[in-house]
Tab-separated table of C-alpha atoms in Angstrom:
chain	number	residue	atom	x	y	z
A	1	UNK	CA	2.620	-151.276	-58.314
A	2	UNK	CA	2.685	-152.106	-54.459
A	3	UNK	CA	5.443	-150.137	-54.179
A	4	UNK	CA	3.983	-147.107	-56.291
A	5	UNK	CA	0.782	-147.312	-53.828
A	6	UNK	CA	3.047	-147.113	-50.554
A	7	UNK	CA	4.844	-144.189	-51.843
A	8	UNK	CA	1.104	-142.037	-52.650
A	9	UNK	CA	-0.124	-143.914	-49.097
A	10	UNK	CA	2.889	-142.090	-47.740
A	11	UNK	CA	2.097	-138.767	-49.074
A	12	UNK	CA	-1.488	-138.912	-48.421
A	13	UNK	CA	0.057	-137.528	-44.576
A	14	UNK	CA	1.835	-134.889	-45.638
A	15	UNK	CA	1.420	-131.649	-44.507
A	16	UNK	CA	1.677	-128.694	-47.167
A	17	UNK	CA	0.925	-125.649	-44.823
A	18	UNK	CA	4.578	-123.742	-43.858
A	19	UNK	CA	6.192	-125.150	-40.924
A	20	UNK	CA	9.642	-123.563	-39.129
A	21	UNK	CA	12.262	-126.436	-39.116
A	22	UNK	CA	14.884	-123.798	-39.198
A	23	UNK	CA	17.197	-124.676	-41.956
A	24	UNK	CA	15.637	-127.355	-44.074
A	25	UNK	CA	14.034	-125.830	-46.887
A	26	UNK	CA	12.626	-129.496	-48.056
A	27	UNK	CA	13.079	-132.966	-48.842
A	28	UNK	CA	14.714	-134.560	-51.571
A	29	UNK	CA	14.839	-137.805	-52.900
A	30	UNK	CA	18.093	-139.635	-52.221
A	31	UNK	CA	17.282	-141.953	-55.640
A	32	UNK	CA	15.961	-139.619	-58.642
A	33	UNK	CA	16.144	-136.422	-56.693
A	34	UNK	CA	12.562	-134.940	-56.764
A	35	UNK	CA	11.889	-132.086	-54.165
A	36	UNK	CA	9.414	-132.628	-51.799
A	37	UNK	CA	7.308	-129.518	-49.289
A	38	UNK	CA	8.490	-130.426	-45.676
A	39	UNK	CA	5.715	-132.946	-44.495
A	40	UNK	CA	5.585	-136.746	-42.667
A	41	UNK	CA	6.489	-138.032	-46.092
A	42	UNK	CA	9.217	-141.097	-45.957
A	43	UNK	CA	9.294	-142.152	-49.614
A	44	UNK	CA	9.210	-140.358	-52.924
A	45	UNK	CA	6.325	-140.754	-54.965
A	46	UNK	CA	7.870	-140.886	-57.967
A	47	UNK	CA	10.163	-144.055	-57.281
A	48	UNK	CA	9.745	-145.037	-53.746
A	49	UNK	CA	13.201	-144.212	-52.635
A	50	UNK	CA	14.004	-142.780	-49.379
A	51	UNK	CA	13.548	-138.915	-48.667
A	52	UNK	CA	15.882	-136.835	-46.494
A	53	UNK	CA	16.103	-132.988	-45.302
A	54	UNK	CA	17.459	-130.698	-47.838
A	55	UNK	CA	19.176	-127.454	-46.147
A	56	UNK	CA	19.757	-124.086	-46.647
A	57	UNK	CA	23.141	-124.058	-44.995
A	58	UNK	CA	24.970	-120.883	-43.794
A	59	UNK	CA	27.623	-120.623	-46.152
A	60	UNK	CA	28.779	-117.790	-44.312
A	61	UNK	CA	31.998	-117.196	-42.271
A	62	UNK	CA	33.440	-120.821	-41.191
A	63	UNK	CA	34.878	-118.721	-38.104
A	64	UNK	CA	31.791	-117.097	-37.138
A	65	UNK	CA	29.850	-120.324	-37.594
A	66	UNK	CA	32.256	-122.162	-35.213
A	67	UNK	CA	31.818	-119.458	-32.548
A	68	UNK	CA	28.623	-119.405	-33.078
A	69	UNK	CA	28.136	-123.403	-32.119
A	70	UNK	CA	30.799	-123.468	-29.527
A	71	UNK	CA	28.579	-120.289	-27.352
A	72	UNK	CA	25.658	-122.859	-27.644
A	73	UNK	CA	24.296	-124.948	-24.712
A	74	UNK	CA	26.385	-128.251	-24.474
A	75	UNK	CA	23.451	-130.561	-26.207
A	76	UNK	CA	22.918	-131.321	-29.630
A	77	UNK	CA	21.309	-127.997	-29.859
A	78	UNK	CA	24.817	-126.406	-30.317
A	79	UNK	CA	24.016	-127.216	-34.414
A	80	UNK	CA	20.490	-126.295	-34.384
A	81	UNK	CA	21.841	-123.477	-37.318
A	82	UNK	CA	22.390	-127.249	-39.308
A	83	UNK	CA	19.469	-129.311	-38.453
A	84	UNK	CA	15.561	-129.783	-39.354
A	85	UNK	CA	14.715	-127.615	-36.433
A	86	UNK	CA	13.360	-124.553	-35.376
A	87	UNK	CA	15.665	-121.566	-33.637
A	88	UNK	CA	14.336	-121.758	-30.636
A	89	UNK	CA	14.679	-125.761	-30.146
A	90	UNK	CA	16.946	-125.110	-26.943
A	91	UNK	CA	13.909	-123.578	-25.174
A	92	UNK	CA	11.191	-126.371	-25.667
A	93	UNK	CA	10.742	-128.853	-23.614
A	94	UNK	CA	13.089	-131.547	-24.664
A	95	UNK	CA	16.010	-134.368	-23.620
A	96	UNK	CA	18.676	-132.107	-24.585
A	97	UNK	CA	20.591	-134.963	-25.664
A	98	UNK	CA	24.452	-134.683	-27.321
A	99	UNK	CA	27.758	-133.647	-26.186
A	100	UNK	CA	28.425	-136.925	-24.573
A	101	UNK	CA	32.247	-137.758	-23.933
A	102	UNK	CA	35.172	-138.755	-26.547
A	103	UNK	CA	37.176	-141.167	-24.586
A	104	UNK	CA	40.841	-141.159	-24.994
A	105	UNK	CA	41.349	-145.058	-24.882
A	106	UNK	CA	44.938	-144.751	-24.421
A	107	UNK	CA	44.414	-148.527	-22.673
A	108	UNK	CA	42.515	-149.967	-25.028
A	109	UNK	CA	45.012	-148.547	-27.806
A	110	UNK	CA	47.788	-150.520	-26.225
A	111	UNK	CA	45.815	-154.258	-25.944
A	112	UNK	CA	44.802	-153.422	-29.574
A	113	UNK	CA	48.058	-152.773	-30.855
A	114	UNK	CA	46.972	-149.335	-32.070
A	115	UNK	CA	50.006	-146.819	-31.788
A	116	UNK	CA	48.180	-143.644	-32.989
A	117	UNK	CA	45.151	-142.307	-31.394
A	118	UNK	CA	42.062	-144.592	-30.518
A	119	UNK	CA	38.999	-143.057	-28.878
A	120	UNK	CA	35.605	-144.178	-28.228
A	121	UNK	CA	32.489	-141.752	-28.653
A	122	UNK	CA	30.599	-143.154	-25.558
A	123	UNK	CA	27.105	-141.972	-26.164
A	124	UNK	CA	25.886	-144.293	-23.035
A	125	UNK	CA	25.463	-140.814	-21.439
A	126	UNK	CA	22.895	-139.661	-23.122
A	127	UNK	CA	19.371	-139.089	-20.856
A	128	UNK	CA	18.029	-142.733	-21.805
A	129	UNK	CA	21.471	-143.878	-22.405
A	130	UNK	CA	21.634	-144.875	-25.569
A	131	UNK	CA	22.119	-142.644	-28.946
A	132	UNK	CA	18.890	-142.865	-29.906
A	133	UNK	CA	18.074	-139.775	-28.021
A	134	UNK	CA	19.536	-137.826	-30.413
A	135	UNK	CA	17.045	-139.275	-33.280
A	136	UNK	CA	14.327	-138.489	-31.484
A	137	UNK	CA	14.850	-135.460	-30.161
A	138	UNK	CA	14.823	-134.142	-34.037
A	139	UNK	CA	11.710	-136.144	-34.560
A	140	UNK	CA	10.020	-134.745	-31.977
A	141	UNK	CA	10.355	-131.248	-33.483
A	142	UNK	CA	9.366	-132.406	-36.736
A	143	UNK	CA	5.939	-133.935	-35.071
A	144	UNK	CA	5.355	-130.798	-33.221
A	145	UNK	CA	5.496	-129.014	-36.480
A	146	UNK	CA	3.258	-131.183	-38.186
A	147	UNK	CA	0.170	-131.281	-35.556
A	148	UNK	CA	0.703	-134.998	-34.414
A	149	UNK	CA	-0.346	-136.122	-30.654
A	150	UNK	CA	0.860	-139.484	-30.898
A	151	UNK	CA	4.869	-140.386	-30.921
A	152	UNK	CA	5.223	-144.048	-31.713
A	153	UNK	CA	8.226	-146.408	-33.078
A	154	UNK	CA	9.230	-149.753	-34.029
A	155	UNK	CA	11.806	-150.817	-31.956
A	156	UNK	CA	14.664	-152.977	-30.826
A	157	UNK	CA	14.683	-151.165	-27.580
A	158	UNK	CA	16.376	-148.619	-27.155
A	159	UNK	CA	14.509	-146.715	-29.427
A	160	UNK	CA	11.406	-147.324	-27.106
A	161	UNK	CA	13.235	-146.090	-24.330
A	162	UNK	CA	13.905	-142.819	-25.965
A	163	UNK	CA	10.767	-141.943	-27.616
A	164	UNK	CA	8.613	-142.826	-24.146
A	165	UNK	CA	10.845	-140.527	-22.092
A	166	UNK	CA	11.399	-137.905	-24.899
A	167	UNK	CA	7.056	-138.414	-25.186
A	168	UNK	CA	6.532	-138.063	-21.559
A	169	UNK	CA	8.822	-134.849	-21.580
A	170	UNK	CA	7.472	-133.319	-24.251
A	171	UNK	CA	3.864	-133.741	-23.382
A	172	UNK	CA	2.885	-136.694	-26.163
A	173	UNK	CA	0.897	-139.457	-25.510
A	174	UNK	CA	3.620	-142.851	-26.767
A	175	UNK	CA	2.847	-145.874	-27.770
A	176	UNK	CA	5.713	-147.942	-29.069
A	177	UNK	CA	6.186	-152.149	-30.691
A	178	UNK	CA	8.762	-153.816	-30.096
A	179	UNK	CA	9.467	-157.818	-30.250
A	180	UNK	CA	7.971	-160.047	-27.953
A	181	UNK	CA	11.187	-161.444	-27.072
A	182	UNK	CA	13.572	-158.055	-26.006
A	183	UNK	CA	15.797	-157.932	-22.974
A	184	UNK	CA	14.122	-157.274	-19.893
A	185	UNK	CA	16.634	-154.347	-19.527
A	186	UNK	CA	15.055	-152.549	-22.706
A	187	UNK	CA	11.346	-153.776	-21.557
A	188	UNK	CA	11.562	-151.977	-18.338
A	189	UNK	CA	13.297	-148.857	-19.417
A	190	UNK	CA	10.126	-148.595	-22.463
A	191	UNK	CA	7.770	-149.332	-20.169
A	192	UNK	CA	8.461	-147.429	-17.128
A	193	UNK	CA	7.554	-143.676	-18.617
A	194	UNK	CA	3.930	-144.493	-18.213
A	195	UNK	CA	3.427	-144.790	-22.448
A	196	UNK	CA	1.845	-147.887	-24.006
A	197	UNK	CA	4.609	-150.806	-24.766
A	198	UNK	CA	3.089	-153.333	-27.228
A	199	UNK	CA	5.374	-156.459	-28.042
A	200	UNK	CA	4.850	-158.246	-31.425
A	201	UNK	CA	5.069	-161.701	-31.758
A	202	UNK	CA	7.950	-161.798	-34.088
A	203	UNK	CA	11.260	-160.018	-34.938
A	204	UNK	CA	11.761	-156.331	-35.691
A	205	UNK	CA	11.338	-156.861	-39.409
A	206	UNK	CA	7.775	-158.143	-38.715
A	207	UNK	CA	7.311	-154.857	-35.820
A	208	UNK	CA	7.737	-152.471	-38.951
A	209	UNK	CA	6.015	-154.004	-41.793
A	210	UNK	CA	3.024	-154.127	-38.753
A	211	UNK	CA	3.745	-150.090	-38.079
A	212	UNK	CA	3.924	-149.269	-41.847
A	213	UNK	CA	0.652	-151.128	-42.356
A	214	UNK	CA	-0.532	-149.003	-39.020
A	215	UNK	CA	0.295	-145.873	-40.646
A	216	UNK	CA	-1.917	-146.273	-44.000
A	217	UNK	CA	-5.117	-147.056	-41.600
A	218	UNK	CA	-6.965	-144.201	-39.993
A	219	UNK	CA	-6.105	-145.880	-36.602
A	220	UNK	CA	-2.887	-144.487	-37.115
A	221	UNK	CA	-4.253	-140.491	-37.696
A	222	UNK	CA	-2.432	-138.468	-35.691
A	223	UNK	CA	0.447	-140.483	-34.979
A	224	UNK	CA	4.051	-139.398	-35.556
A	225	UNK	CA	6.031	-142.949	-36.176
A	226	UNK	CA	9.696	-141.416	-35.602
A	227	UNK	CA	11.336	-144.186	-37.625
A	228	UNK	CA	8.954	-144.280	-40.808
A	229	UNK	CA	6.590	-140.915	-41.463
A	230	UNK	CA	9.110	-139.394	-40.003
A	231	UNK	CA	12.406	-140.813	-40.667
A	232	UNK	CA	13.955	-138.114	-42.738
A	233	UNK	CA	14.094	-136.000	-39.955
A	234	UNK	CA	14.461	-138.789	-37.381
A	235	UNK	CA	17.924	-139.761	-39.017
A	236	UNK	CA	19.348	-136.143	-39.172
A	237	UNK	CA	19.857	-136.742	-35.484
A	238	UNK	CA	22.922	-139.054	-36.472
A	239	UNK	CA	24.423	-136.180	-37.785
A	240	UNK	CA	25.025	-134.686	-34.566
A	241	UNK	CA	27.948	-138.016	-33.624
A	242	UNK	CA	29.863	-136.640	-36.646
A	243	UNK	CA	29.631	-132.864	-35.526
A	244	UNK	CA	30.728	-133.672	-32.016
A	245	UNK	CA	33.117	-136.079	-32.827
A	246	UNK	CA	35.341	-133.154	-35.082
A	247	UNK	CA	34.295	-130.521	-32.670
A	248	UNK	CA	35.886	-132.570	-29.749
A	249	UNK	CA	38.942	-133.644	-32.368
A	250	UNK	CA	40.013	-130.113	-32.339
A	251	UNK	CA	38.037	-129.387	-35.628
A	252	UNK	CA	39.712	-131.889	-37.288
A	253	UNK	CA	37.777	-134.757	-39.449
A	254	UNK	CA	38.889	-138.567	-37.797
A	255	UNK	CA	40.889	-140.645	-40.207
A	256	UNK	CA	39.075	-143.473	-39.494
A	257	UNK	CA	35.638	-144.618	-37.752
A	258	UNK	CA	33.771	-147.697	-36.273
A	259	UNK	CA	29.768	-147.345	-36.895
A	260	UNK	CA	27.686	-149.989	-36.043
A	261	UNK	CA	25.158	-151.824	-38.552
A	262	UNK	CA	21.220	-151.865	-37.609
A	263	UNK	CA	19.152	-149.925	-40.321
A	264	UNK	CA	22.487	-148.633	-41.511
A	265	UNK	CA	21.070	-144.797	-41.271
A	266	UNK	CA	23.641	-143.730	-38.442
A	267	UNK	CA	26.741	-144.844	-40.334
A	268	UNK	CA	24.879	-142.936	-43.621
A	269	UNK	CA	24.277	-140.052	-41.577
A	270	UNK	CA	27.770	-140.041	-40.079
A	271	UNK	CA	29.184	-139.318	-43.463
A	272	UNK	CA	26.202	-137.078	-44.548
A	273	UNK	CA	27.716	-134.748	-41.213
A	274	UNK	CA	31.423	-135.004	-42.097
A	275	UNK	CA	30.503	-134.093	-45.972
A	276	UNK	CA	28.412	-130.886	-44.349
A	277	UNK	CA	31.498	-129.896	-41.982
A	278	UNK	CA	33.695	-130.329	-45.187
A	279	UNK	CA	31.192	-127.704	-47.198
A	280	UNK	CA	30.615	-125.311	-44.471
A	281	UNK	CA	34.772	-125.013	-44.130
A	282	UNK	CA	34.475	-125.512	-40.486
A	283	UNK	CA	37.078	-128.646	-40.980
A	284	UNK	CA	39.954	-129.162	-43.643
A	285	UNK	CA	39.009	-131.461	-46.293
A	286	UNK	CA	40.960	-134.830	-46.131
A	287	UNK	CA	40.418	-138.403	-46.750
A	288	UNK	CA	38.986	-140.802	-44.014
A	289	UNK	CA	37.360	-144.509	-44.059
A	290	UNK	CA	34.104	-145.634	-42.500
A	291	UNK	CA	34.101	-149.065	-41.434
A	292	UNK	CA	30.931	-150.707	-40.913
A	293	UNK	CA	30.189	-153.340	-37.496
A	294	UNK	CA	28.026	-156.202	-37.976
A	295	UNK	CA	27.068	-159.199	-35.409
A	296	UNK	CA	27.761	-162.254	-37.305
A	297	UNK	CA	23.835	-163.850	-36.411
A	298	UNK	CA	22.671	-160.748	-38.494
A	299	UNK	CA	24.904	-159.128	-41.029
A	300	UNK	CA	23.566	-159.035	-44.354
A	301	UNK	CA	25.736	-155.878	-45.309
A	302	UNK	CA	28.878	-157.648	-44.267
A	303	UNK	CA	27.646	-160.664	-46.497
A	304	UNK	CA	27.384	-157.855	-49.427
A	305	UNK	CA	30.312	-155.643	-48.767
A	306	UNK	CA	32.772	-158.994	-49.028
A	307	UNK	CA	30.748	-160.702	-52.122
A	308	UNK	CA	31.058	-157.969	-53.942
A	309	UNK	CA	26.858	-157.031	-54.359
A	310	UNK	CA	25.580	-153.896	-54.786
A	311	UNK	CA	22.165	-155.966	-53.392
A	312	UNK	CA	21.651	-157.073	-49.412
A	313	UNK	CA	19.869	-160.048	-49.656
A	314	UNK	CA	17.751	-160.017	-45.725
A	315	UNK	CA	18.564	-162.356	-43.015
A	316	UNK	CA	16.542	-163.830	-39.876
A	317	UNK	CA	18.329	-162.341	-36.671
A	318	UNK	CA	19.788	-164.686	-34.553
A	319	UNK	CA	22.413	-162.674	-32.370
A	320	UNK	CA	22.612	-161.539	-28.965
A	321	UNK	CA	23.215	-158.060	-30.609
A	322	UNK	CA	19.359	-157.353	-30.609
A	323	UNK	CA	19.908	-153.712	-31.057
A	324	UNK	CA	21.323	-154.664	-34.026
A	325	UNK	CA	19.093	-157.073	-35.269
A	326	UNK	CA	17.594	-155.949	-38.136
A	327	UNK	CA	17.316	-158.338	-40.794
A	328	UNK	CA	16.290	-156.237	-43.494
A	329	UNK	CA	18.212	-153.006	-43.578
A	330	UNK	CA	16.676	-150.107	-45.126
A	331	UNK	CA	20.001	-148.285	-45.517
A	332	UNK	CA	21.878	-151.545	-46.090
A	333	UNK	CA	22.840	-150.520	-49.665
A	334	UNK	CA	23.880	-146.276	-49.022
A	335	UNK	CA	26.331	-148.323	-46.522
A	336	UNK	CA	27.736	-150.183	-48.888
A	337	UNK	CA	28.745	-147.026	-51.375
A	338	UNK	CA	29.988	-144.944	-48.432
A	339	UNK	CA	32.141	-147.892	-47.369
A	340	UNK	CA	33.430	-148.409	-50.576
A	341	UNK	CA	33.687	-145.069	-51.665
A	342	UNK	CA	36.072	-143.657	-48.381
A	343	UNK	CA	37.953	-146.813	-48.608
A	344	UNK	CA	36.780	-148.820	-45.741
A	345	UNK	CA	35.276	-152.370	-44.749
A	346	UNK	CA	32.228	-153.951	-43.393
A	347	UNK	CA	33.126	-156.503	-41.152
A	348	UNK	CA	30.990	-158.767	-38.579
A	349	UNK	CA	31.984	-160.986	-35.271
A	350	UNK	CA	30.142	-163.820	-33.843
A	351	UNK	CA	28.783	-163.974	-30.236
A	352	UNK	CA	31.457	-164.891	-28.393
A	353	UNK	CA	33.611	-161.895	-29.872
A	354	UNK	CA	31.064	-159.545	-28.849
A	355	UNK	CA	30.958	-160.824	-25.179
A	356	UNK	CA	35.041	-160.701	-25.327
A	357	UNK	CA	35.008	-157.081	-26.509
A	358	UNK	CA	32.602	-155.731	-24.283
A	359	UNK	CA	34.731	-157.473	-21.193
A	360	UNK	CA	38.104	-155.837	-22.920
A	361	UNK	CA	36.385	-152.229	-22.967
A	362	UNK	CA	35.283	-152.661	-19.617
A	363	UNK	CA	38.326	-153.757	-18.134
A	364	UNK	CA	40.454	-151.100	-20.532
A	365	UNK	CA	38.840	-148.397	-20.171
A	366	UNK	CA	35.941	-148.048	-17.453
A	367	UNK	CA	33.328	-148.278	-20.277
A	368	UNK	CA	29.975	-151.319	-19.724
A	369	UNK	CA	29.040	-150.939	-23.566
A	370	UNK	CA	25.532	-152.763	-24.366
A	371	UNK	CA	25.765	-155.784	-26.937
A	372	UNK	CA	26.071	-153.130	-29.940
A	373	UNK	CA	29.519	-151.392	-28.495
A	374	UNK	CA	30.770	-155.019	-27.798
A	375	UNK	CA	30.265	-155.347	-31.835
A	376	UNK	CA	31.790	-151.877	-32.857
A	377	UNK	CA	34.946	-152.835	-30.257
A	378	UNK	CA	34.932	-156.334	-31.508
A	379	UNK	CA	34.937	-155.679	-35.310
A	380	UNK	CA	37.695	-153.114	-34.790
A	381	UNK	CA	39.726	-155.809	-33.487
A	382	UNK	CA	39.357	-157.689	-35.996
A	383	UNK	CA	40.178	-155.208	-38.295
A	384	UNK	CA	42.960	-154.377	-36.978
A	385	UNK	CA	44.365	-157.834	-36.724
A	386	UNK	CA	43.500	-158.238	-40.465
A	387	UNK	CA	45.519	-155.466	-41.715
A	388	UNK	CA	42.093	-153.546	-42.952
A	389	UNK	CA	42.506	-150.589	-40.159
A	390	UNK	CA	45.549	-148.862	-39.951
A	391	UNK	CA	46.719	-148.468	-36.592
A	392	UNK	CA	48.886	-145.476	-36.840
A	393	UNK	CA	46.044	-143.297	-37.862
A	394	UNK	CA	43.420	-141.862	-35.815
A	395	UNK	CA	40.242	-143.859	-35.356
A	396	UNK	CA	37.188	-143.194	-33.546
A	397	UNK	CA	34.861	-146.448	-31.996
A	398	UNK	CA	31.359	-145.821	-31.433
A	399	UNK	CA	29.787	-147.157	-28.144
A	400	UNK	CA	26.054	-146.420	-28.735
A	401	UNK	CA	24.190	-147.588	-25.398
A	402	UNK	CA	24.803	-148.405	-22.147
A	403	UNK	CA	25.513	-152.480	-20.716
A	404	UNK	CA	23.183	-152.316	-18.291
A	405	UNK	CA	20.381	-153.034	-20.924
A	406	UNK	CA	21.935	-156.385	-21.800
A	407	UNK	CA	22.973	-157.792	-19.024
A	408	UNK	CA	21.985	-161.338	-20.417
A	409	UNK	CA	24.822	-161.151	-22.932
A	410	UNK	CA	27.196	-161.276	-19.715
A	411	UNK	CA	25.265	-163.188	-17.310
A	412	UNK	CA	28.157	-165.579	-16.364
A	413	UNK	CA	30.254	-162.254	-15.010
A	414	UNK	CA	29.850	-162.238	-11.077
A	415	UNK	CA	31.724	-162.477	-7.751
A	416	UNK	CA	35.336	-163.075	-7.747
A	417	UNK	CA	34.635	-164.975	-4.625
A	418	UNK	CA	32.728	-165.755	-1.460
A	419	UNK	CA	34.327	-165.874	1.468
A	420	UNK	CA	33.815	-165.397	5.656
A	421	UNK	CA	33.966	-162.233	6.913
A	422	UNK	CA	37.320	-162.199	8.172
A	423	UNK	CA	41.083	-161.910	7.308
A	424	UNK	CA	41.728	-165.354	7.247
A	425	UNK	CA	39.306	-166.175	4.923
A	426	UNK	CA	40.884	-163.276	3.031
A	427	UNK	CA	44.021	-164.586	2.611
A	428	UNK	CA	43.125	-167.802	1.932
A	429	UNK	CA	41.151	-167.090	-1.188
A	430	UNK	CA	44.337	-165.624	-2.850
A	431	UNK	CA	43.070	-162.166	-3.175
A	432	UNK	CA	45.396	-160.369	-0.889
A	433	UNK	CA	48.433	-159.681	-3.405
């Protein structure tokens, strides 16, 4: 019954009038499959499982389709023709996040052992520096369409980050929760857009239940909460990794992929993209694997995955992967089937791994990945050395944020040395070879 009563709570926000969100032509339910009018609805009201965007696609010309998205401005906007937004997206005022770099880790190939092609999809450029830009740059649309003046989130930080600066852009007021106890990195990066930051004394499982509890009170009227009344459009954005990611490989679909483990959506979304591509003809159907990256402190769909359940039994956090800490994974069991289904593995490393990995993808390749890359980077080693990831094939790491955030994680990194300022002192430190 509680459940029942969220789901009509839910609905009671939804908004029947006809809204332009390009494409999508509703929502569906990803459980029993009940249509939905477009509207900040996040479960079905029927059986309480999770909604997301049905399309009309263009089932046109695969050719004139690809053209068509390669003419288009180098953002995520380039698919706007396959995402919950309207035609015009490009000239609102937005982040124009996307198109960040896929990094031919020819270096990090070799100290993995990897002899076909490793890259890593570095979304650390992205305007906040982490992919949650993407995300909310959808949601954003969708709240525009449906009237809201309020953008707000539970967060583990970088989500803050991106939904005060997409806010501030787009002429919102924010106000964000996050846990009490975040890195100052991800504090100051929330805070600074000039939106209200509100920590909760707790982890992020407690943040949501707080915002879902937020949104069924007429406080919450007029607020757009990107990752719950408006989470089927919010996790569209995910698609966009998968689009780039074959656009960059030539049109071609990786044989293999890293995703990272937090509500599980991006790694769900990943392979909702790659199926789309697959259907619209713009790349050749083949088979690939989707590996899932867990922290060891908090990986309740690695505990699943390996026991054999089709059930994630929650965890309390303790990692120093805090963008991944999410005890509680909504998406937790979609990862699972996808994992299973394409073949692949979900697979977690402990601390120290994490810390090692980002230090190897630093020193390989150029690339200070946040806690979350130092998981992706870390499980792939792992994988590798246990025979589960084929290293002749091609395989695609994602990176999703930028190290700066965490610096904690690596506080013992620092000088090499200290020395006088002179050539003697020089040489007699042992640096001059």
């Amino acid at each position: 019954m509680r459940r029942k009563g969220l789901a009509i709570m839910a609905s009671q926000h939804a908004t029947p009038t006809q809204v332009d969100l390009g494409p999508a032509a509703g929502l569906s339910c990803r459980e029993c499959g009940t249509r939905f009018d477009l509207g900040p609805i996040f479960a079905c009201a029927e059986c309480f499982g999770p909604l997301e965007v049905a399309y009309d696609l263009p089932l046109g010309d695969p050719e004139t389709l690809r053209k068509q998205i390669e003419a288009g401005p180098n953002s995520i906007w380039r698919y706007a023709p396959l995402l919950p937004v309207p035609a015009d997206v490009a000239g609102k005022p937005n982040l124009n996040p996307g198109f960040t770099k896929l990094v031919d880790a020819e270096n990090l190939a070799r100290e993995l052992g990897v002899t076909g092609k490793l890259y890593v999809k570095d979304d650390s450029g992205n305007p906040t520096h982490s992919f949650k830009d993407r995300v909310v740059a959808i949601a954003v649309e969708a709240a525009r369409a449906f009237g809201f003046t309020t953008l707000s989130c539970s967060s583990t930080g970088n989500l803050a980050g991106a939904v005060g600066a997409a806010a501030a852009r787009a002429g919102f007021r924010s106000c964000v929760f996050i846990p009490h106890d975040l890195e100052q990195g991800k504090v100051v990066m929330a805070a600074v857009y000039g939106g209200d930051l509100v920590g909760i004394e707790g982890n992020y499982d407690d943040v949501n239940r707080f915002c879902s509890e937020l949104i069924g009170d007429p406080l919450g009227e007029g607020w757009g909460f990107v990752n719950v009344n408006l989470r089927p459009y919010y996790g569209e954005g995910s698609k966009t990794l998968a689009y780039e990611i074959c656009e960059q490989l030539g049109w071609q679909l990786p044989d293999q992929i890293v995703i990272p483990i937090a509500s599980g959506s991006q790694l769900t979304k990943i392979d909702k993209g790659l199926q789309e591509l697959i259907r619209l003809g713009l790349v050749e159907d083949k088979p690939y694997k989707i590996f899932g990256a867990q922290a060891e402190g908090c990986s309740p769909v690695s505990a699943a995955f390996k026991a054999g359940h089709d059930v994630v039994r929650p965890q309390k956090p303790n990692t120093i992967a805090k963008s991944l800490a999410i005890g509680n994974p909504a998406d937790g069991p979609y990862v699972l089937d996808i994992a299973r289904r394409t073949g692949g593995y979900v697979e977690d490393v402990n601390d120290e791994q994490v810390v090692d990995a980002i230090k190897l993808l630093a020193r390989t390749e150029g690339i200070f990945a946040e806690t979350a890359g130092g998981v992706t980077v870390g499980v792939t080693k792992k994988l590798i050395e246990e025979g589960r990831l084929d290293p002749s094939l091609t395989t695609v790491v994602l990176n999703t944020g930028d190290g700066l955030k965490t610096l904690e994680a690596i506080s013992g990194t620092g000088q090499t040395a200290t020395i006088r300022p002179s050539l003697d002192a020089f040489r007699a430190a042992g640096l001059a070879s």
